[in-house]
Amino acid sequence: MQKHVLIIAGDGIGPEVTQVGKQVLDKVAQKFGHTFTYDEALIGHAAIDATGNPLPNETITKANAADAILFGAVGHPKYDNDPSAPVRPEQGLLGIRKALGLYANLRPIKLFDELLSASSIRPEILRGADILFFRELTGDVYFGEKVRSADRNTASDLMVYERYEVERIAVKAFEAARTRRKKLCSVDKANVLESSRLWREVVQDVAKRYPDIEVEHQFVDAAAMLLIKDPKRFDVVVTGNLFGDILTDEASQIAGSMGMLASASVGDKIGLYEPIHGSAHDITGKGIANPLASVLSVALLLDISFGMKVEAETVINAVDKVLKAGYRTRDIADSATDTAMILNTEQMGQQLLTALA
Ligand code: NAD
């Protein structure tokens, strides 16, 4: 099969981990007789530096010409410390999600058994946890009207959802639940927020089309508690942009590290695949970033955008094999890890390529 992939490596550790993801794609192409061609594009701080724009038009044009996008991360400390900067790296990411209609963010949360001890949660609570989050990605406070009063002392962000926005992500989540354990939890704050009352109403309506799926509704505060107390109770979770952002970072602890979690942002056309972590300024340039989230993003890309299920499984099995062999990056090592088994980004990439071969 011939496919064209756009690489948008972005900022910070983005290029470091995406390079490993691309090597894995190349290895898969070689092993299974596919041809993957690539292009590259700028976003975030790298794009601001080069063009003054966090999302140059050229990036959108290249994205529309691709079959899938492998994404790194955006962000730079300069902007984190200056909340009033009008042009910001994350505008690039929010902009590309909107421009490509990527309204559903899928985040599988599954712990590799070998990493049970890397999590701060007790192994007996974690073992067997397998959650698929659907985070809505193009609505909510991220895209609602933002206002600052003339005296600068009052600020507001409008939390807004339209019926069709909730319905289309609910349908995706219900469909996914059908292929899994047939349980769906919708998370909102319907006891307080009108936008959440609409969310719940729409999910209840969509649920009527899926009588085979067991549905529950949780308030976001309770869901945050239950995720840590009993993660195994969840199968598919569907929630809004803000709640999903927070809950999936919390859930990253179930997987042991931010460096282990992949995500897929999809709409009705192209898909964008990225680690859930950011640009990690604290370790940028040190060559120690964990590339496994990028590699697992490649597995999602192969599965969802290219329909290559066997190839995707092969990538996940390679990650499993490397972890079983005892190799770790620093973020997933624990006190029992032999220091000789702690690898840098490039070495971890090499182990994966060997496992794939
Ligand atoms: P972060 O995810 O970049 O880092 C949080 C912590 O996790 C850091 O200690 C970091 O070293 C560690 N970490 C993250 N990924 C890792 C990896 N692959 N290997 C090893 N350790 C890893 O979040 P942050 O520090 O809150 O944000 C840093 C910047 O990233 C900010 O500018 C923020 O705006 C941006 N950000 C971007 C995205 C994105 O591009 N999707 C997401 C979140 C944050």
CSV table of C-alpha atoms and ligand atoms in Angstrom, one decimal:
chain,number,residue,atom,x,y,z
A,1,MET,CA,0.0,0.0,0.0
A,2,GLN,CA,1.2,3.5,-0.8
A,3,LYS,CA,0.5,6.3,1.8
A,4,HIS,CA,1.7,9.8,2.3
A,5,VAL,CA,2.4,11.0,5.9
A,6,LEU,CA,2.9,14.6,7.0
A,7,ILE,CA,5.4,14.9,9.9
A,8,ILE,CA,4.8,17.9,12.1
A,9,ALA,CA,7.4,17.5,14.8
A,10,GLY,CA,6.8,20.9,16.5
A,11,ASP,CA,8.8,22.1,19.5
A,12,GLY,CA,10.8,20.9,22.5
A,13,ILE,CA,11.1,17.1,22.6
A,14,GLY,CA,8.6,16.9,19.7
A,15,PRO,CA,11.3,16.4,17.0
A,16,GLU,CA,13.3,14.0,19.3
A,17,VAL,CA,10.4,11.6,19.8
A,18,THR,CA,8.8,12.0,16.3
A,19,GLN,CA,12.1,10.9,14.7
A,20,VAL,CA,11.8,7.6,16.4
A,21,GLY,CA,8.1,7.3,15.3
A,22,LYS,CA,9.2,7.9,11.7
A,23,GLN,CA,11.9,5.2,12.0
A,24,VAL,CA,9.3,2.8,13.2
A,25,LEU,CA,7.0,3.7,10.2
A,26,ASP,CA,9.9,3.1,7.8
A,27,LYS,CA,10.6,-0.3,9.5
A,28,VAL,CA,6.9,-1.3,9.2
A,29,ALA,CA,6.9,-0.2,5.5
A,30,GLN,CA,10.0,-2.4,4.9
A,31,LYS,CA,8.6,-5.4,6.8
A,32,PHE,CA,5.2,-5.4,5.2
A,33,GLY,CA,6.0,-4.2,1.7
A,34,HIS,CA,4.3,-0.8,1.9
A,35,THR,CA,5.6,2.6,0.6
A,36,PHE,CA,5.3,5.5,2.9
A,37,THR,CA,6.3,8.9,1.6
A,38,TYR,CA,6.8,11.9,3.9
A,39,ASP,CA,6.6,15.7,4.0
A,40,GLU,CA,7.4,18.0,6.9
A,41,ALA,CA,5.6,21.1,8.1
A,42,LEU,CA,6.0,23.7,10.8
A,43,ILE,CA,3.8,24.5,13.8
A,44,GLY,CA,4.0,26.2,17.2
A,45,HIS,CA,7.1,28.1,18.4
A,46,ALA,CA,9.2,26.7,15.5
A,47,ALA,CA,6.6,28.2,13.1
A,48,ILE,CA,6.4,31.5,14.9
A,49,ASP,CA,10.2,31.8,14.8
A,50,ALA,CA,10.3,31.0,11.0
A,51,THR,CA,7.2,32.8,9.8
A,52,GLY,CA,5.6,34.8,12.7
A,53,ASN,CA,2.5,32.5,12.5
A,54,PRO,CA,2.0,29.4,14.8
A,55,LEU,CA,0.0,27.8,12.0
A,56,PRO,CA,1.3,28.8,8.5
A,57,ASN,CA,-1.1,28.2,5.6
A,58,GLU,CA,1.5,25.9,4.1
A,59,THR,CA,1.0,23.5,7.0
A,60,ILE,CA,-2.7,23.3,6.4
A,61,THR,CA,-2.2,22.8,2.6
A,62,LYS,CA,0.3,20.0,3.3
A,63,ALA,CA,-2.0,18.4,5.9
A,64,ASN,CA,-4.9,18.3,3.4
A,65,ALA,CA,-2.6,16.6,0.9
A,66,ALA,CA,-1.6,13.8,3.4
A,67,ASP,CA,-3.2,10.5,4.3
A,68,ALA,CA,-2.3,11.0,8.0
A,69,ILE,CA,-0.3,13.3,10.2
A,70,LEU,CA,2.3,12.3,12.8
A,71,PHE,CA,2.6,15.1,15.3
A,72,GLY,CA,5.1,15.9,18.1
A,73,ALA,CA,4.3,18.7,20.5
A,74,VAL,CA,4.1,22.5,20.7
A,75,GLY,CA,5.2,24.9,23.5
A,76,HIS,CA,8.0,27.0,24.6
A,77,PRO,CA,8.9,28.4,28.1
A,78,LYS,CA,9.0,31.9,26.8
A,79,TYR,CA,5.2,31.8,26.4
A,80,ASP,CA,4.4,29.8,29.5
A,81,ASN,CA,5.9,32.6,31.5
A,82,ASP,CA,4.2,35.3,29.5
A,83,PRO,CA,0.4,34.6,29.6
A,84,SER,CA,-0.3,37.9,27.8
A,85,ALA,CA,1.7,37.1,24.6
A,86,PRO,CA,-0.9,37.5,21.8
A,87,VAL,CA,0.8,35.0,19.4
A,88,ARG,CA,1.3,31.6,21.1
A,89,PRO,CA,2.5,28.1,20.0
A,90,GLU,CA,-0.7,26.3,21.2
A,91,GLN,CA,-2.7,28.4,18.8
A,92,GLY,CA,-1.1,26.3,16.1
A,93,LEU,CA,-2.4,23.1,17.6
A,94,LEU,CA,-5.9,24.4,18.4
A,95,GLY,CA,-5.9,25.9,14.9
A,96,ILE,CA,-5.0,22.7,13.0
A,97,ARG,CA,-7.6,20.7,15.0
A,98,LYS,CA,-10.3,23.2,14.0
A,99,ALA,CA,-9.0,23.6,10.4
A,100,LEU,CA,-9.0,19.8,9.8
A,101,GLY,CA,-12.3,19.2,11.7
A,102,LEU,CA,-10.6,16.9,14.2
A,103,TYR,CA,-13.4,16.8,16.7
A,104,ALA,CA,-12.7,13.5,18.5
A,105,ASN,CA,-9.6,12.8,20.5
A,106,LEU,CA,-9.1,9.1,21.3
A,107,ARG,CA,-6.8,8.3,24.1
A,108,PRO,CA,-6.3,4.6,25.0
A,109,ILE,CA,-5.2,4.1,28.5
A,110,LYS,CA,-3.7,0.7,29.0
A,111,LEU,CA,-0.9,-0.3,31.3
A,112,PHE,CA,1.8,-2.6,30.0
A,113,ASP,CA,2.2,-5.2,32.8
A,114,GLU,CA,5.9,-4.6,33.0
A,115,LEU,CA,5.2,-1.0,34.1
A,116,LEU,CA,3.0,-1.8,37.0
A,117,SER,CA,5.6,-0.6,39.4
A,118,ALA,CA,6.3,2.6,37.5
A,119,SER,CA,2.8,4.0,38.4
A,120,SER,CA,2.2,5.7,41.7
A,121,ILE,CA,-1.0,3.7,42.0
A,122,ARG,CA,-1.0,0.2,43.6
A,123,PRO,CA,-0.6,-2.7,41.1
A,124,GLU,CA,-3.7,-4.6,42.4
A,125,ILE,CA,-5.8,-1.5,41.5
A,126,LEU,CA,-4.2,-1.0,38.1
A,127,ARG,CA,-3.9,-4.5,36.8
A,128,GLY,CA,-6.4,-5.1,34.0
A,129,ALA,CA,-7.4,-1.4,33.6
A,130,ASP,CA,-8.2,-0.7,29.9
A,131,ILE,CA,-9.9,2.6,29.1
A,132,LEU,CA,-10.6,4.4,25.9
A,133,PHE,CA,-11.2,8.1,26.3
A,134,PHE,CA,-13.1,10.1,23.7
A,135,ARG,CA,-12.3,13.8,24.4
A,136,GLU,CA,-14.3,16.4,22.4
A,137,LEU,CA,-11.7,18.6,20.7
A,138,THR,CA,-13.1,21.5,18.8
A,139,GLY,CA,-15.6,23.1,21.3
A,140,ASP,CA,-15.9,24.1,24.9
A,141,VAL,CA,-14.0,26.9,26.7
A,142,TYR,CA,-11.1,26.4,24.4
A,143,PHE,CA,-13.0,27.9,21.5
A,144,GLY,CA,-15.8,29.9,23.3
A,145,GLU,CA,-15.6,33.7,23.5
A,146,LYS,CA,-12.8,35.0,25.7
A,147,VAL,CA,-13.2,38.4,27.4
A,148,ARG,CA,-11.1,40.6,29.6
A,149,SER,CA,-12.7,43.7,31.0
A,150,ALA,CA,-11.4,47.2,30.2
A,151,ASP,CA,-9.9,47.5,33.7
A,152,ARG,CA,-8.2,44.0,33.2
A,153,ASN,CA,-9.7,42.8,36.5
A,154,THR,CA,-12.4,40.5,35.2
A,155,ALA,CA,-12.0,37.6,32.7
A,156,SER,CA,-14.3,35.0,31.3
A,157,ASP,CA,-14.2,32.0,28.9
A,158,LEU,CA,-17.4,30.9,27.4
A,159,MET,CA,-18.1,27.2,27.8
A,160,VAL,CA,-20.3,26.5,24.8
A,161,TYR,CA,-21.5,23.3,23.0
A,162,GLU,CA,-23.9,22.8,20.2
A,163,ARG,CA,-26.1,19.7,19.9
A,164,TYR,CA,-24.4,18.4,16.7
A,165,GLU,CA,-21.0,18.7,18.4
A,166,VAL,CA,-22.0,16.4,21.3
A,167,GLU,CA,-23.9,14.0,19.0
A,168,ARG,CA,-21.1,13.3,16.6
A,169,ILE,CA,-18.6,12.5,19.3
A,170,ALA,CA,-21.1,10.5,21.3
A,171,VAL,CA,-21.8,8.4,18.2
A,172,LYS,CA,-18.1,7.7,17.7
A,173,ALA,CA,-17.8,6.7,21.4
A,174,PHE,CA,-20.9,4.4,21.3
A,175,GLU,CA,-19.6,2.7,18.1
A,176,ALA,CA,-16.2,2.1,19.8
A,177,ALA,CA,-18.0,0.7,22.9
A,178,ARG,CA,-19.6,-1.9,20.6
A,179,THR,CA,-16.2,-3.2,19.7
A,180,ARG,CA,-15.1,-3.4,23.3
A,181,ARG,CA,-16.8,-4.3,26.6
A,182,LYS,CA,-20.0,-2.5,25.7
A,183,LYS,CA,-19.8,0.0,28.6
A,184,LEU,CA,-19.9,3.8,28.2
A,185,CYS,CA,-19.4,6.5,30.8
A,186,SER,CA,-20.3,10.0,29.9
A,187,VAL,CA,-18.6,12.7,32.1
A,188,ASP,CA,-20.1,16.1,32.6
A,189,LYS,CA,-21.0,18.6,35.3
A,190,ALA,CA,-24.7,18.7,34.7
A,191,ASN,CA,-25.5,19.6,38.3
A,192,VAL,CA,-24.0,23.0,37.7
A,193,LEU,CA,-23.4,23.8,34.0
A,194,GLU,CA,-26.1,24.4,31.3
A,195,SER,CA,-23.7,23.2,28.6
A,196,SER,CA,-23.3,19.9,30.5
A,197,ARG,CA,-27.1,19.6,30.8
A,198,LEU,CA,-27.2,19.8,27.0
A,199,TRP,CA,-24.3,17.2,26.8
A,200,ARG,CA,-26.2,14.8,29.0
A,201,GLU,CA,-29.5,15.2,27.1
A,202,VAL,CA,-27.8,14.5,23.8
A,203,VAL,CA,-25.8,11.5,25.1
A,204,GLN,CA,-29.1,10.1,26.5
A,205,ASP,CA,-30.8,10.6,23.1
A,206,VAL,CA,-27.9,8.9,21.2
A,207,ALA,CA,-28.0,6.0,23.8
A,208,LYS,CA,-31.4,5.0,22.6
A,209,ARG,CA,-29.8,4.0,19.3
A,210,TYR,CA,-27.4,1.7,21.2
A,211,PRO,CA,-29.6,-0.5,23.5
A,212,ASP,CA,-26.7,-3.0,23.7
A,213,ILE,CA,-24.4,-0.5,25.5
A,214,GLU,CA,-24.6,-0.1,29.2
A,215,VAL,CA,-24.5,3.7,29.9
A,216,GLU,CA,-23.7,5.7,33.0
A,217,HIS,CA,-23.3,9.4,33.6
A,218,GLN,CA,-20.7,10.7,36.1
A,219,PHE,CA,-20.0,14.2,37.3
A,220,VAL,CA,-16.4,15.1,36.5
A,221,ASP,CA,-15.4,15.5,40.1
A,222,ALA,CA,-16.6,12.0,40.9
A,223,ALA,CA,-15.1,10.6,37.7
A,224,ALA,CA,-11.7,12.1,38.7
A,225,MET,CA,-11.9,10.2,42.0
A,226,LEU,CA,-13.2,6.9,40.5
A,227,LEU,CA,-10.4,6.9,37.9
A,228,ILE,CA,-7.8,6.5,40.7
A,229,LYS,CA,-9.9,4.5,43.1
A,230,ASP,CA,-11.1,1.9,40.6
A,231,PRO,CA,-9.9,2.4,37.0
A,232,LYS,CA,-11.1,-1.1,36.0
A,233,ARG,CA,-14.7,0.0,36.2
A,234,PHE,CA,-14.3,2.1,33.1
A,235,ASP,CA,-14.4,1.0,29.4
A,236,VAL,CA,-15.2,3.8,27.0
A,237,VAL,CA,-15.4,7.3,28.5
A,238,VAL,CA,-16.7,10.3,26.5
A,239,THR,CA,-16.4,13.8,27.7
A,240,GLY,CA,-15.9,17.5,26.7
A,241,ASN,CA,-12.7,19.2,25.8
A,242,LEU,CA,-11.8,20.7,29.2
A,243,PHE,CA,-12.8,17.7,31.4
A,244,GLY,CA,-11.1,15.4,28.9
A,245,ASP,CA,-7.9,17.4,29.0
A,246,ILE,CA,-7.7,17.1,32.8
A,247,LEU,CA,-8.9,13.5,33.2
A,248,THR,CA,-6.6,12.1,30.6
A,249,ASP,CA,-3.5,13.6,32.2
A,250,GLU,CA,-4.7,12.1,35.5
A,251,ALA,CA,-5.2,8.8,33.7
A,252,SER,CA,-1.7,9.0,32.4
A,253,GLN,CA,-0.6,7.8,35.8
A,254,ILE,CA,-2.5,4.6,35.2
A,255,ALA,CA,-0.1,4.0,32.2
A,256,GLY,CA,2.9,4.9,34.4
A,257,SER,CA,4.1,8.0,32.6
A,258,MET,CA,3.1,10.8,30.2
A,259,GLY,CA,5.7,9.4,27.9
A,260,MET,CA,3.6,6.2,27.4
A,261,LEU,CA,0.3,7.7,26.1
A,262,ALA,CA,-0.7,8.1,22.5
A,263,SER,CA,-3.6,9.8,21.0
A,264,ALA,CA,-5.5,10.0,17.8
A,265,SER,CA,-7.4,13.1,16.7
A,266,VAL,CA,-10.0,12.3,14.1
A,267,GLY,CA,-12.9,13.8,12.3
A,268,ASP,CA,-14.6,12.7,9.2
A,269,LYS,CA,-11.5,12.8,7.0
A,270,ILE,CA,-7.8,12.9,8.0
A,271,GLY,CA,-6.4,11.8,11.3
A,272,LEU,CA,-3.6,13.4,13.4
A,273,TYR,CA,-1.6,11.2,15.8
A,274,GLU,CA,0.4,12.5,18.7
A,275,PRO,CA,1.7,11.7,22.2
A,276,ILE,CA,-0.5,13.3,24.9
A,277,HIS,CA,2.6,14.9,26.5
A,278,GLY,CA,3.8,18.4,25.7
A,279,SER,CA,7.1,19.8,24.6
A,280,ALA,CA,8.7,19.0,28.1
A,281,HIS,CA,11.1,21.9,28.3
A,282,ASP,CA,12.8,20.4,31.3
A,283,ILE,CA,14.3,17.6,29.3
A,284,THR,CA,14.5,19.1,25.8
A,285,GLY,CA,17.8,18.6,24.1
A,286,LYS,CA,19.0,16.0,26.6
A,287,GLY,CA,18.1,13.1,24.4
A,288,ILE,CA,16.4,11.3,27.2
A,289,ALA,CA,12.7,11.7,26.2
A,290,ASN,CA,10.6,8.5,26.1
A,291,PRO,CA,9.7,7.9,22.5
A,292,LEU,CA,7.1,5.2,23.2
A,293,ALA,CA,4.1,7.5,23.2
A,294,SER,CA,5.1,8.6,19.7
A,295,VAL,CA,5.6,5.0,18.7
A,296,LEU,CA,2.2,4.0,20.1
A,297,SER,CA,0.8,7.0,18.1
A,298,VAL,CA,2.2,5.4,15.0
A,299,ALA,CA,0.3,2.2,15.9
A,300,LEU,CA,-2.9,4.2,16.2
A,301,LEU,CA,-2.1,5.8,12.8
A,302,LEU,CA,-1.6,2.5,11.1
A,303,ASP,CA,-4.8,1.1,12.6
A,304,ILE,CA,-7.2,4.0,12.3
A,305,SER,CA,-6.1,5.9,9.2
A,306,PHE,CA,-4.5,3.1,7.1
A,307,GLY,CA,-6.7,0.2,8.3
A,308,MET,CA,-3.4,-1.8,8.9
A,309,LYS,CA,-4.4,-3.8,12.0
A,310,VAL,CA,-1.7,-6.4,11.8
A,311,GLU,CA,1.0,-3.7,11.4
A,312,ALA,CA,-0.4,-1.8,14.3
A,313,GLU,CA,-0.4,-4.9,16.5
A,314,THR,CA,3.2,-5.6,15.4
A,315,VAL,CA,4.3,-2.1,16.7
A,316,ILE,CA,2.5,-2.6,20.0
A,317,ASN,CA,4.1,-6.0,20.4
A,318,ALA,CA,7.5,-4.5,19.7
A,319,VAL,CA,6.9,-2.0,22.5
A,320,ASP,CA,5.8,-4.9,24.8
A,321,LYS,CA,8.9,-7.0,23.8
A,322,VAL,CA,11.3,-4.1,24.6
A,323,LEU,CA,9.7,-3.5,28.0
A,324,LYS,CA,9.6,-7.2,28.8
A,325,ALA,CA,13.4,-7.3,28.0
A,326,GLY,CA,13.8,-4.8,30.8
A,327,TYR,CA,14.7,-1.7,28.7
A,328,ARG,CA,13.4,1.6,30.2
A,329,THR,CA,13.8,5.3,29.6
A,330,ARG,CA,14.4,7.3,32.7
A,331,ASP,CA,10.7,8.3,33.2
A,332,ILE,CA,9.5,4.7,33.4
A,333,ALA,CA,12.5,3.3,35.4
A,334,ASP,CA,12.1,2.6,39.1
A,335,SER,CA,14.4,1.9,41.9
A,336,ALA,CA,14.8,-1.7,40.9
A,337,THR,CA,15.8,-0.9,37.4
A,338,ASP,CA,19.4,-1.8,36.5
A,339,THR,CA,21.0,1.4,35.4
A,340,ALA,CA,22.5,-0.4,32.4
A,341,MET,CA,18.9,-1.0,31.1
A,342,ILE,CA,18.1,2.8,31.2
A,343,LEU,CA,18.3,4.0,27.6
A,344,ASN,CA,18.2,7.3,26.0
A,345,THR,CA,15.7,8.2,23.2
A,346,GLU,CA,17.9,7.0,20.4
A,347,GLN,CA,18.9,3.7,22.1
A,348,MET,CA,15.2,3.0,22.9
A,349,GLY,CA,14.5,3.6,19.2
A,350,GLN,CA,17.2,1.1,18.2
A,351,GLN,CA,15.8,-1.5,20.5
A,352,LEU,CA,12.3,-1.0,19.0
A,353,LEU,CA,13.7,-1.4,15.4
A,354,THR,CA,15.5,-4.6,16.5
A,355,ALA,CA,12.3,-5.9,18.1
A,356,LEU,CA,10.3,-5.1,14.9
A,357,ALA,CA,12.9,-6.8,12.7
B,1,NAD,P1,4.7,18.1,29.5
B,1,NAD,O1,3.8,17.0,29.0
B,1,NAD,O2,5.5,18.7,28.4
B,1,NAD,O3,5.7,17.6,30.7
B,1,NAD,C1,5.2,17.2,31.9
B,1,NAD,C2,6.2,16.4,32.6
B,1,NAD,O4,6.3,15.1,32.0
B,1,NAD,C3,7.6,16.9,32.5
B,1,NAD,O5,8.3,16.7,33.7
B,1,NAD,C4,8.3,16.2,31.4
B,1,NAD,O6,9.7,16.1,31.5
B,1,NAD,C5,7.6,14.8,31.5
B,1,NAD,N1,7.5,14.2,30.2
B,1,NAD,C6,6.6,14.6,29.2
B,1,NAD,N2,6.8,13.8,28.1
B,1,NAD,C7,7.8,13.0,28.4
B,1,NAD,C8,8.5,12.0,27.6
B,1,NAD,N3,8.1,11.7,26.4
B,1,NAD,N4,9.5,11.4,28.2
B,1,NAD,C9,9.9,11.6,29.5
B,1,NAD,N5,9.3,12.6,30.2
B,1,NAD,C10,8.2,13.2,29.7
B,1,NAD,O7,3.8,19.2,30.1
B,1,NAD,P2,4.1,20.7,30.7
B,1,NAD,O8,5.5,20.7,31.3
B,1,NAD,O9,2.9,21.1,31.5
B,1,NAD,O10,4.2,21.6,29.4
B,1,NAD,C11,5.3,21.9,28.7
B,1,NAD,C12,4.9,22.7,27.4
B,1,NAD,O11,4.2,21.8,26.6
B,1,NAD,C13,4.1,23.9,27.7
B,1,NAD,O12,4.5,24.9,26.8
B,1,NAD,C14,2.7,23.4,27.3
B,1,NAD,O13,1.9,24.5,26.8
B,1,NAD,C15,3.0,22.4,26.2
B,1,NAD,N6,2.0,21.4,26.0
B,1,NAD,C16,1.8,21.0,24.7
B,1,NAD,C17,0.9,19.9,24.5
B,1,NAD,C18,0.8,19.4,23.1
B,1,NAD,O14,1.6,19.8,22.2
B,1,NAD,N7,-0.2,18.6,22.8
B,1,NAD,C19,0.3,19.2,25.5
B,1,NAD,C20,0.6,19.6,26.8
B,1,NAD,C21,1.4,20.7,27.1
